[in-house]
Short mmCIF file of C-alpha atoms in Angstrom, two decimals:
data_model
loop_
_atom_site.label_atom_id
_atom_site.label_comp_id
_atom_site.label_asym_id
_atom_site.label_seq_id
_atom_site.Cartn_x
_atom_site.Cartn_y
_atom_site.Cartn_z
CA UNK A 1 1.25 55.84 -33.37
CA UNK A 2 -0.41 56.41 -29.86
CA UNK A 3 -3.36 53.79 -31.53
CA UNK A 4 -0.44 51.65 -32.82
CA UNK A 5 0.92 51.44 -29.45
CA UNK A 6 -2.40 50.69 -27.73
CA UNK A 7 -3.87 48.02 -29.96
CA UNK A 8 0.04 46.24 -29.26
CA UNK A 9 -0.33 46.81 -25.41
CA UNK A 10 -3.89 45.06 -25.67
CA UNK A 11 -2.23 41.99 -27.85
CA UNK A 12 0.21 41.15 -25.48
CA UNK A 13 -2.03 41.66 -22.66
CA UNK A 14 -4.27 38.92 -24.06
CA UNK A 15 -1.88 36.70 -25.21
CA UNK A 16 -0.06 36.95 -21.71
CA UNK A 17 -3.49 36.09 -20.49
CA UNK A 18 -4.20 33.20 -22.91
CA UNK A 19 -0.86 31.72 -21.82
CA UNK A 20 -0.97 32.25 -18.16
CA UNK A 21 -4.55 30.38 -18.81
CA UNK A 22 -3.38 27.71 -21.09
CA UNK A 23 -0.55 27.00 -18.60
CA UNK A 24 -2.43 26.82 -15.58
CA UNK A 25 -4.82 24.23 -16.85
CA UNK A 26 -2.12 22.06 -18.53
CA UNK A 27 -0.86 21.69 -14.84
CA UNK A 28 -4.09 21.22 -13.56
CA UNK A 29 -4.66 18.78 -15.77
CA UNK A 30 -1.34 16.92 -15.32
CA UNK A 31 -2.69 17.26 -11.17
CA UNK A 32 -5.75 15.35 -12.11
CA UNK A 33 -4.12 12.68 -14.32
CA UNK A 34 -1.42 11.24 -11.37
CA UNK A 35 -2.29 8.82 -9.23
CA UNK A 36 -0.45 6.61 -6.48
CA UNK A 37 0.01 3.26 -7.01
CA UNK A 38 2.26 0.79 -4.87
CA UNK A 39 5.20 -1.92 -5.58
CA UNK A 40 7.14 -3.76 -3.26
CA UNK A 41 10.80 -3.73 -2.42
CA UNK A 42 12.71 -4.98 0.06
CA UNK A 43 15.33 -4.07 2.62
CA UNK A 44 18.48 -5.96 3.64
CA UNK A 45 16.67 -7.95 6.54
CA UNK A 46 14.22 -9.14 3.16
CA UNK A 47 10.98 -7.13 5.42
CA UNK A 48 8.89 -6.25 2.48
CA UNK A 49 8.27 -2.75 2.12
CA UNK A 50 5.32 -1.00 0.17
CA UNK A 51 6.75 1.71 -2.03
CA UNK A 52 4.07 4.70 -2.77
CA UNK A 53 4.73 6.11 -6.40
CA UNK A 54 3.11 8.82 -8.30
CA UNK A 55 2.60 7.90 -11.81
CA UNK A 56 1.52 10.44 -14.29
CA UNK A 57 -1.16 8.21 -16.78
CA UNK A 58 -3.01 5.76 -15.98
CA UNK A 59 -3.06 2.20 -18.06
CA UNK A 60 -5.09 -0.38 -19.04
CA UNK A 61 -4.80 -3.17 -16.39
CA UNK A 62 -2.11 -5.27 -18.89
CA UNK A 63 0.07 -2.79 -19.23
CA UNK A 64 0.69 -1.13 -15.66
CA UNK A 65 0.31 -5.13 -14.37
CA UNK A 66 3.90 -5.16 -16.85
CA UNK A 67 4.95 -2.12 -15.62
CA UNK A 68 4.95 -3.01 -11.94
CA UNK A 69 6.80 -5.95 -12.51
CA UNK A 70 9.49 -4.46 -14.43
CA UNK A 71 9.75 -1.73 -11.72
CA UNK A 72 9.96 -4.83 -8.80
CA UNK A 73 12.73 -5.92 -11.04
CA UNK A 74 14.81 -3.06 -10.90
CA UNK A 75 17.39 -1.69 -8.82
CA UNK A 76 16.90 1.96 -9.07
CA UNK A 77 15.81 2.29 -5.59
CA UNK A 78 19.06 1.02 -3.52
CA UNK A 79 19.78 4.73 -2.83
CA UNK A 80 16.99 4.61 -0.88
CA UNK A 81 18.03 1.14 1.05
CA UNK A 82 15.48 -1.10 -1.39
CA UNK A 83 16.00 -3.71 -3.21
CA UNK A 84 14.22 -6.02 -5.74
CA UNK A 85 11.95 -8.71 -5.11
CA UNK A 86 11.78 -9.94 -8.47
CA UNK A 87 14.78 -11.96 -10.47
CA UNK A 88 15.56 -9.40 -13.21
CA UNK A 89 15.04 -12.29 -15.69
CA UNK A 90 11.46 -12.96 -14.86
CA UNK A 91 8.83 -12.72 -17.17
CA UNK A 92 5.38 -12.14 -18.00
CA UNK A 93 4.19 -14.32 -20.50
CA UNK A 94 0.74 -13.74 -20.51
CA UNK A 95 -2.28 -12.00 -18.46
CA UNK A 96 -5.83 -13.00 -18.14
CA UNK A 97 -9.05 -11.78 -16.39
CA UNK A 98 -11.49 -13.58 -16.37
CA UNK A 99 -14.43 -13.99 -13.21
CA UNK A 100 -12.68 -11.49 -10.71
CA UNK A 101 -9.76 -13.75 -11.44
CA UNK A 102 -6.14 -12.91 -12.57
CA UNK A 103 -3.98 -15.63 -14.57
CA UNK A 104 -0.71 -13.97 -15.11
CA UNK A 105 2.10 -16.55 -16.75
CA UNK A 106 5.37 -16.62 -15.47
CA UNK A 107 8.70 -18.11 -17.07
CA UNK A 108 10.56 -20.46 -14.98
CA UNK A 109 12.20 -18.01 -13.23
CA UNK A 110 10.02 -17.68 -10.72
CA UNK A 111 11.79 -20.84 -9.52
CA UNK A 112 14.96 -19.06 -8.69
CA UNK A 113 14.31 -17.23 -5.80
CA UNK A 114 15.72 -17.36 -2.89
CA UNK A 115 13.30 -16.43 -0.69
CA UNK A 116 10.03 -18.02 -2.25
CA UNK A 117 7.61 -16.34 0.31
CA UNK A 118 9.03 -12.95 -0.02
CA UNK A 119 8.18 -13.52 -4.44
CA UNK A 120 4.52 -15.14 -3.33
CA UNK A 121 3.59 -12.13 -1.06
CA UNK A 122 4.85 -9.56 -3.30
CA UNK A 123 3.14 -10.47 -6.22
CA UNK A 124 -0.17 -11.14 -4.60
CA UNK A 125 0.11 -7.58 -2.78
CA UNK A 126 0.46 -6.25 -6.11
CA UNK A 127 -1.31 -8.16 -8.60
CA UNK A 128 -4.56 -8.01 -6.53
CA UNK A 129 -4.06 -4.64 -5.97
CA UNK A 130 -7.25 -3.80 -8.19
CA UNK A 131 -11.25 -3.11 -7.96
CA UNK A 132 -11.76 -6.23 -10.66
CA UNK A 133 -9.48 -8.67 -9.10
CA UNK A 134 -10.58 -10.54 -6.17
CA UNK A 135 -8.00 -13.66 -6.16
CA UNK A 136 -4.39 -14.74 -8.43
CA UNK A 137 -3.49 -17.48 -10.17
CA UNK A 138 -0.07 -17.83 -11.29
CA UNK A 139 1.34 -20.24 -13.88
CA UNK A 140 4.97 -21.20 -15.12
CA UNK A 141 5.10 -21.63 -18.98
CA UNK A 142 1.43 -21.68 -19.17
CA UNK A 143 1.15 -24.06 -16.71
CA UNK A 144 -0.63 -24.49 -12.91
CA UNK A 145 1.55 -24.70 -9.80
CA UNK A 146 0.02 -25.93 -6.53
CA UNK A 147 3.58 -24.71 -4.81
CA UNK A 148 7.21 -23.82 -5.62
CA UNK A 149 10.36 -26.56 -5.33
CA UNK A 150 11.41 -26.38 -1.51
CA UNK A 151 8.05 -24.58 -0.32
CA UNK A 152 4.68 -25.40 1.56
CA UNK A 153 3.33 -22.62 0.41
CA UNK A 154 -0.23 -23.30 -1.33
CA UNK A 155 -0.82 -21.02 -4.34
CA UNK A 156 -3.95 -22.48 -5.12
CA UNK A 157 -5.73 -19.28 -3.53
CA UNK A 158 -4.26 -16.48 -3.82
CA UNK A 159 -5.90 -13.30 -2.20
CA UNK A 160 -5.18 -9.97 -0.62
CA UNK A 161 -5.68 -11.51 2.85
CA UNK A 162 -2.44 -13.23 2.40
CA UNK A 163 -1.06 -9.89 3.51
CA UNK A 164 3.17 -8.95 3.71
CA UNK A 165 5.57 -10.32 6.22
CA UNK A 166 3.69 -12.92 7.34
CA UNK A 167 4.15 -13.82 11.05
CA UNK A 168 3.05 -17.42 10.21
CA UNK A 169 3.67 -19.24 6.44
CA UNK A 170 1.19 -22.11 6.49
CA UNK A 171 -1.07 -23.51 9.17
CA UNK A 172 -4.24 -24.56 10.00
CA UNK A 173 -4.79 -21.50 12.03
CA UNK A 174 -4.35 -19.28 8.51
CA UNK A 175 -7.90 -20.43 8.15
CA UNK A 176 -9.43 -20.25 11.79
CA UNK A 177 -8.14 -16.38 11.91
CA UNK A 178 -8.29 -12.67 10.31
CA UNK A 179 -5.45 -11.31 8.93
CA UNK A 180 -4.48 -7.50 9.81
CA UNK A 181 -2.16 -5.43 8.78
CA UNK A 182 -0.18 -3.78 11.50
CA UNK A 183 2.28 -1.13 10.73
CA UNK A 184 5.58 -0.15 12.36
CA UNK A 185 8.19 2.52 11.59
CA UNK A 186 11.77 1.27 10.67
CA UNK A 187 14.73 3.07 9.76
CA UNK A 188 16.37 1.54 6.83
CA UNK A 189 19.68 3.47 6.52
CA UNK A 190 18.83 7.25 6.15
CA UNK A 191 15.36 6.34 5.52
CA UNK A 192 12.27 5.63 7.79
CA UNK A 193 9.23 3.68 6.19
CA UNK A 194 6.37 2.33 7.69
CA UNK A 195 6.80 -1.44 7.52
CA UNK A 196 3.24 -3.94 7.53
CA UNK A 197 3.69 -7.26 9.05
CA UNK A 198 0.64 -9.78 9.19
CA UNK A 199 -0.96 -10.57 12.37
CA UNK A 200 -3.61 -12.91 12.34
CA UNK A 201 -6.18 -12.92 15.20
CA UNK A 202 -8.62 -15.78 15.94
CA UNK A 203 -11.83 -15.34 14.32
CA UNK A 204 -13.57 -15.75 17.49
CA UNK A 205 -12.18 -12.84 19.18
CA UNK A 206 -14.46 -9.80 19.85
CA UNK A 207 -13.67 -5.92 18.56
CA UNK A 208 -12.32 -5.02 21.83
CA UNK A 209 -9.79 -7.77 21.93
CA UNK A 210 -9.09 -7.27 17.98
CA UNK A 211 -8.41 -3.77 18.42
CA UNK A 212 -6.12 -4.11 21.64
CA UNK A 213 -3.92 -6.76 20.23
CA UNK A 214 -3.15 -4.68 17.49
CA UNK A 215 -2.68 -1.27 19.30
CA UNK A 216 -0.34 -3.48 21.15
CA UNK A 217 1.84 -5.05 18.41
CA UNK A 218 1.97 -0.96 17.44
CA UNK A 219 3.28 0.17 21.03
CA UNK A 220 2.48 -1.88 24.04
CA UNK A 221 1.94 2.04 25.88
CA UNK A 222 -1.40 2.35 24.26
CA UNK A 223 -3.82 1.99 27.07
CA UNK A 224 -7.33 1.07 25.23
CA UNK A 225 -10.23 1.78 27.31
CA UNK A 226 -13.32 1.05 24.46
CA UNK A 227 -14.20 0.38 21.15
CA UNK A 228 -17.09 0.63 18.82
CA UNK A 229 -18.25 0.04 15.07
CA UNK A 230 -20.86 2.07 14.05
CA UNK A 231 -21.85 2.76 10.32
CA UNK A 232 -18.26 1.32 9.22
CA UNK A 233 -16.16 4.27 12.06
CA UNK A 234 -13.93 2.37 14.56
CA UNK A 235 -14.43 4.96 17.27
CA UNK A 236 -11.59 4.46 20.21
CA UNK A 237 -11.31 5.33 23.95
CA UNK A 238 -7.72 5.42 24.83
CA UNK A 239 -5.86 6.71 28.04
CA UNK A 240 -4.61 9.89 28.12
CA UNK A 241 -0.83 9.34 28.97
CA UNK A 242 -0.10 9.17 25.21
CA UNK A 243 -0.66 13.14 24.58
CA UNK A 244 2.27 14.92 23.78
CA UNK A 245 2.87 18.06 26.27
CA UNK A 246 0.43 19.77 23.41
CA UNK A 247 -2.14 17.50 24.26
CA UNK A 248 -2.19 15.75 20.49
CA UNK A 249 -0.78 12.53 19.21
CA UNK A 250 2.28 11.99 18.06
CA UNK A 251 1.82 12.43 14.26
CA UNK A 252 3.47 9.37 13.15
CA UNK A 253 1.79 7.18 16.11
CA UNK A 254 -1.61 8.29 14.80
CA UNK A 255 -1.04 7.46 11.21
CA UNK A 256 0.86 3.85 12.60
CA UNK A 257 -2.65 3.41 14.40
CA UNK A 258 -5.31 4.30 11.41
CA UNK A 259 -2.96 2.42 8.71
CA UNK A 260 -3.69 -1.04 10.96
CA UNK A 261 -7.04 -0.28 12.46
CA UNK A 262 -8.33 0.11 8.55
CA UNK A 263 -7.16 -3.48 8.02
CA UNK A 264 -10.05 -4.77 10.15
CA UNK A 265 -13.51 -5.89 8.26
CA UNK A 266 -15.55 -2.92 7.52
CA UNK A 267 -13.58 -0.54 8.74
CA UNK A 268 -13.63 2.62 6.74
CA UNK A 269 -12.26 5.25 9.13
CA UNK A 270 -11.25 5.75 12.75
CA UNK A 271 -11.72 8.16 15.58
CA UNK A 272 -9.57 8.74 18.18
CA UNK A 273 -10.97 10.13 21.82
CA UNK A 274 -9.16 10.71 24.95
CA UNK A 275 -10.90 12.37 27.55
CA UNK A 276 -14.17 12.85 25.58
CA UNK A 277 -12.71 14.53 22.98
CA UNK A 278 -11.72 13.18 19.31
CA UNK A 279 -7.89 14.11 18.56
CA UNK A 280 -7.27 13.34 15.46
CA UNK A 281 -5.28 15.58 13.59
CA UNK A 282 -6.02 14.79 9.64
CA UNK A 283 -8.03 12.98 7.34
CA UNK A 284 -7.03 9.39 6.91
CA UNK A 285 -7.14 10.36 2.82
CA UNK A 286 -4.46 12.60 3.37
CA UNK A 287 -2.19 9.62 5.01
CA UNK A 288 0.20 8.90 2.41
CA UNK A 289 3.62 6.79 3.21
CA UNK A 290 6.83 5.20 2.20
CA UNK A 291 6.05 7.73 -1.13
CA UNK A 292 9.21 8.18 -3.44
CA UNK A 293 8.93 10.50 -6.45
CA UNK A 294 10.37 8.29 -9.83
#
């Protein structure tokens, strides 16, 4: 019996072993296999708002493209003060990559919106949103469209530059000027997102003057004394009468700050030094925002 007893003991030991291992790497591996991808929504004002989501498998192209939209369409996120972009009638027809560029179909609902811009920004945000796509085309029933009924704005060239809230629709200075991204925090009922609005600076405008017009769109407090770009790090001087009592950065100012600054060419990352010393107080991987588990 005493043998009996022992072998058993041993058998559950291993199988609670076996399990506890099994287990663990099933939840590794569901760790591993999400990823964050973004939609738009928007708020009452119509600001466009970038929505971070963690999806747990990732798709071919086609299929999360399809996905995306019929998430934009949807109005699962008013709890949260969004609303859709999209007309929930609006479909996809068709999807083609070909060159670095994207054809994606439409139905003629994509003439029923009632704020064109809003649809044109979304979708280019979205649909260009990937390594292999470098500029949209979008059709209606198979067909180009220069522009929408009632709108100047030219589809013909559709990139990522086109940005989100758009301080200007369509000028001659859209081409004489680089578009950044700057971010501000807005409180959309109980909620507070990070909200991008493009700025567009004149081309011929030096890093100094680049930076400083967008630390000042951020907070007009920021005090900028330099700036350099070395080996694709925007390093920053700034005056020290923007420590907190702790002598840090306010959290959310910091991550307002690297979320624009990494909008300008070749930026990669960016350092932050008041009085000789680099503050920064996480890795700009670890910024995540506006992120709402579905």
């Amino acid at each position: 019996m005493d043998k009996k007893v022992v072998v058993v003991a041993l058998l559950i030991v291993c199988l609670s072993t076996f399990s506890w291992f099994y287990l663990n790497q099933d939840q590794k591996q569901e760790a591993n296999e999400t990823y964050i991808q973004t939609v738009i929504f928007q708020d009452q004002d119509h600001d466009l708002i970038p929505v971070s989501i963690n999806l747990h498998n990732q798709m071919e192209m086609e299929t999360d493209i399809r996905n995306k939209i019929d998430l934009m369409q949807s109005s699962q996120l008013q709890t949260y003060g969004l609303y859709p972009v999209l007309d929930a009638q609006l479909e996809i027809q068709s999807i083609e990559l070909n060159n670095h560029i994207l054809t994606v179909s439409f139905n003629d609902f994509l003439y029923t919106q009632h704020n064109d811009f809003n649809v044109i920004e979304a979708l280019t945000y979205v649909l260009t949103d990937y390594d292999q796509v470098e500029q949209l085309y979008l059709q209606i029933d198979g067909q180009d469209i220069s522009h929408l009924p009632n709108s100047t704005i030219p589809l013909n060239h559709l990139t990522k530059d086109l940005g989100l809230n758009n301080f200007e629709d369509a000028s001659t200075f859209l081409h004489e000027s680089i578009p950044v991204m700057v971010y501000q925090e807005k409180t959309v009922g109980d909620y507070l997102y990070y909200v991008p609005k493009t700025l567009r600076i004149h081309e011929q405008a030096d890093l100094f003057l680049q930076v400083k017009t967008i630390l000042n769109h951020i907070n007009s407090k920021i005090h900028l004394l330099d700036a350099t770009l070395k080996d694709h790090i925007l390093t920053l001087e700034l005056d020290s009468h923007i420590l907190l009592d702790n002598e840090t950065i306010d959290r959310t100012l910091e991550e307002l700050m690297i979320l624009s600054l990494k909008s300008l060419n070749d930026v990669e990352d960016v350092q932050i030094y008041i009085n000789g010393e680099n503050v920064r107080s996480q890795e700009t991987s670890q910024i995540h925002y506006n992120y709402i588990k579905m």
